[in-house]
Amino acid sequence: MTNVEGRLHLGKTQINLVFRSICTTFAPIKTNKVMDKKTNETLLKNVEQLSKLTEQEVKMMPAIEAPLPSVEQVKQIVALAKNIIFPDFFNKRQSDETIRSYYIGVHMEELYGLLVKQIAHGLQFCEDCEVTTSKAKVYAEAEKLALEFINELPEIKRLLYTDAQAMFDNDPAAPNYGEVIFCYPVMNAMTHYRIAHKLHELKVPVIPRIITEQAHSKTGIDIHPGATIGEYFAIDHGTGVVIGETCIIGNHVTLYQGVTLGAKSFKYDENGNVLNVPRHPIIEDNVTVYSNASILGRITIGHDSVIGGNIWVTHDVPPYSRIQQSKAVEGSFDGGLGI
């Protein structure tokens, strides 16, 4: 019996037991009304059908029979990290350093516990990891990774405050830092990204992508946790920005809404499987990319360059360049010419 067949057989046994319990639950609901009888029959029929494990379902699930990551608890991890990184903005402001330290300590302890649990659940998706051979090894690895992440929080905080500074400096509509930190989509997106990127560097499966996709769904800014982004990074407005997995972005880079830093094409192995190789742009220091520009492929945009709006760039750009659209040709037409 194969692993899939074994899991399907086990699943059917469990389903039969659960289904009998459901039938017992529904059984007392007796009525003379035809609609109620039909409702019960329809519910029971679909419960039975949807409870059967399919081969596709088994294929996509981790082999280990354990709880999967909780999207809500991952969201709580980000909220706790924000309370620690921006304690005066997302928690009650404390002027006394001792009291401030107490609250940060409470949040830190809760953050550590959630991290251990969710990292352990995420490790199920690492099929080649030796630690997944036992629950004790999984939790030992999760504890180690959680502590390594905690050690990175001061650096994450430093980077996020440079992002806030960059956004403030680049937007004349920003009257103060508070408005940037509270209101600007880029700060929400970058907080999620900076947290997720560190977990990605620690090779934690699944959890980093859940974190960045939470920001994506809320802000419209899609940053893969594998991307490398330097300090003093700003995205004005933000909606529609896409930053691919293998992007490398330097310091003091500013993007505007709708910018895509994407792949031009994919490479495949001899079996037709897509290869995860560097395929996204390298953006050097002090580059500005204006709205709806698409920079595609493993190309380099040289430092101190400006890429204009609505540009499609698929070739290297040397430093100090100014790339912009050609001006529209203006002219008049007589006698119906040009129609």
XYZ file of C-alpha atoms in Angstrom, residues 34-209:
176
model
C -40.934 18.042 2.940
C -38.502 20.962 2.726
C -36.865 20.090 6.070
C -36.367 16.476 5.006
C -34.852 17.557 1.722
C -32.612 20.015 3.539
C -31.268 17.311 5.851
C -30.701 14.910 2.962
C -28.884 17.578 0.950
C -26.689 18.546 3.888
C -25.803 14.935 4.724
C -25.098 14.034 1.104
C -22.689 16.944 0.651
C -21.038 16.456 4.047
C -20.276 12.860 3.038
C -19.028 13.850 -0.403
C -16.840 16.748 0.739
C -15.390 14.788 3.686
C -13.776 12.205 1.415
C -10.055 12.759 0.958
C -9.123 13.039 -2.712
C -5.720 12.144 -4.108
C -5.166 15.788 -5.026
C -5.953 16.845 -1.464
C -3.562 14.297 0.010
C -0.862 15.350 -2.467
C -1.071 18.984 -1.400
C -1.123 18.332 2.346
C 2.049 17.769 4.410
C 2.765 14.122 5.224
C 2.864 14.836 8.965
C -0.504 14.644 10.716
C -0.330 17.878 12.726
C -2.102 21.259 12.852
C -1.341 23.684 10.034
C -0.326 27.327 10.563
C -3.047 29.673 11.780
C -3.501 32.771 9.617
C -5.065 34.611 12.562
C -2.182 33.802 14.906
C 0.337 34.851 12.249
C -1.537 38.158 12.043
C -1.184 38.429 15.823
C 2.581 37.852 15.513
C 2.843 40.897 13.252
C 0.663 42.977 15.597
C 2.877 42.100 18.583
C 6.025 42.888 16.608
C 4.560 46.293 15.679
C 3.840 46.975 19.366
C 7.475 46.195 20.156
C 8.976 48.154 17.229
C 6.655 51.174 17.468
C 5.628 50.988 21.153
C 4.488 54.599 21.433
C 2.413 54.456 18.249
C 0.620 51.116 18.531
C 0.456 50.835 22.301
C -0.235 53.237 25.154
C 2.602 55.743 25.277
C 4.800 55.327 28.363
C 7.206 58.079 29.402
C 8.720 55.937 32.154
C 11.336 53.606 30.672
C 10.705 50.955 33.347
C 6.999 50.760 32.506
C 7.811 50.824 28.796
C 10.235 47.951 29.334
C 7.561 46.000 31.212
C 5.030 46.240 28.387
C 7.608 45.385 25.736
C 8.634 42.387 27.851
C 5.024 41.165 28.045
C 4.615 41.484 24.283
C 7.980 39.812 23.691
C 7.058 36.775 25.758
C 3.738 36.402 23.940
C 5.456 36.906 20.575
C 8.004 34.193 21.338
C 5.306 31.682 22.293
C 3.292 32.330 19.120
C 6.400 32.199 16.965
C 7.432 28.812 18.319
C 3.983 27.373 17.716
C 3.505 28.772 14.211
C 7.060 28.014 13.062
C 6.598 24.430 14.275
C 3.390 24.144 12.264
C 5.071 25.704 9.233
C 8.005 23.277 9.379
C 5.651 20.517 8.225
C 6.028 21.939 4.727
C 9.798 21.400 4.798
C 9.753 17.836 3.475
C 13.552 17.565 3.235
C 14.197 18.757 6.798
C 15.498 16.136 9.227
C 13.818 17.910 12.157
C 10.375 16.849 10.935
C 11.050 13.227 11.913
C 9.691 13.833 15.425
C 7.587 16.371 17.299
C 10.372 16.993 19.828
C 12.835 17.862 17.056
C 10.295 20.119 15.334
C 9.681 22.156 18.499
C 13.387 22.291 19.356
C 14.075 23.744 15.906
C 11.119 26.121 16.209
C 12.415 27.424 19.555
C 15.870 27.981 18.056
C 14.473 29.840 15.031
C 12.132 31.934 17.184
C 15.056 33.102 19.345
C 17.133 33.886 16.265
C 14.271 36.012 14.958
C 13.908 37.814 18.321
C 17.607 38.698 18.089
C 16.909 40.406 14.753
C 14.164 42.696 16.104
C 16.548 45.619 16.897
C 17.789 45.576 13.283
C 14.236 45.322 11.927
C 13.329 48.343 14.067
C 16.329 50.321 12.791
C 15.453 49.578 9.161
C 11.788 50.493 9.578
C 12.639 53.859 11.086
C 14.879 54.570 8.059
C 11.893 53.700 5.841
C 9.723 56.166 7.777
C 12.423 58.819 7.378
C 12.685 58.179 3.621
C 8.935 58.436 3.149
C 8.787 61.660 5.163
C 11.656 63.170 3.163
C 10.139 62.182 -0.199
C 6.569 63.349 0.317
C 5.839 67.069 0.803
C 2.296 66.064 1.811
C 3.626 64.352 4.963
C 3.286 66.922 7.770
C 4.910 64.771 10.469
C 6.372 61.337 11.183
C 3.259 60.208 13.023
C 1.159 60.481 9.890
C 3.709 58.399 7.968
C 3.834 55.626 10.586
C 0.090 55.551 11.291
C -1.322 56.111 7.836
C 1.032 55.356 4.950
C 0.507 51.983 3.228
C 4.253 51.629 2.696
C 4.857 51.447 6.451
C 2.307 48.667 6.823
C 3.758 46.812 3.835
C 7.378 47.277 4.919
C 6.670 46.216 8.514
C 5.210 42.975 7.183
C 8.038 42.598 4.668
C 10.891 43.271 7.128
C 9.455 40.704 9.567
C 8.789 38.161 6.820
C 12.205 38.640 5.211
C 14.034 37.763 8.417
C 11.938 34.609 8.811
C 12.608 33.802 5.148
C 16.355 34.192 5.737
C 15.996 31.712 8.611
C 14.395 29.309 6.077
C 11.051 29.180 7.877
C 8.517 27.712 5.407
C 5.111 29.232 4.571
C 4.908 31.751 7.460
C 6.846 34.545 5.668
C 4.565 34.379 2.629
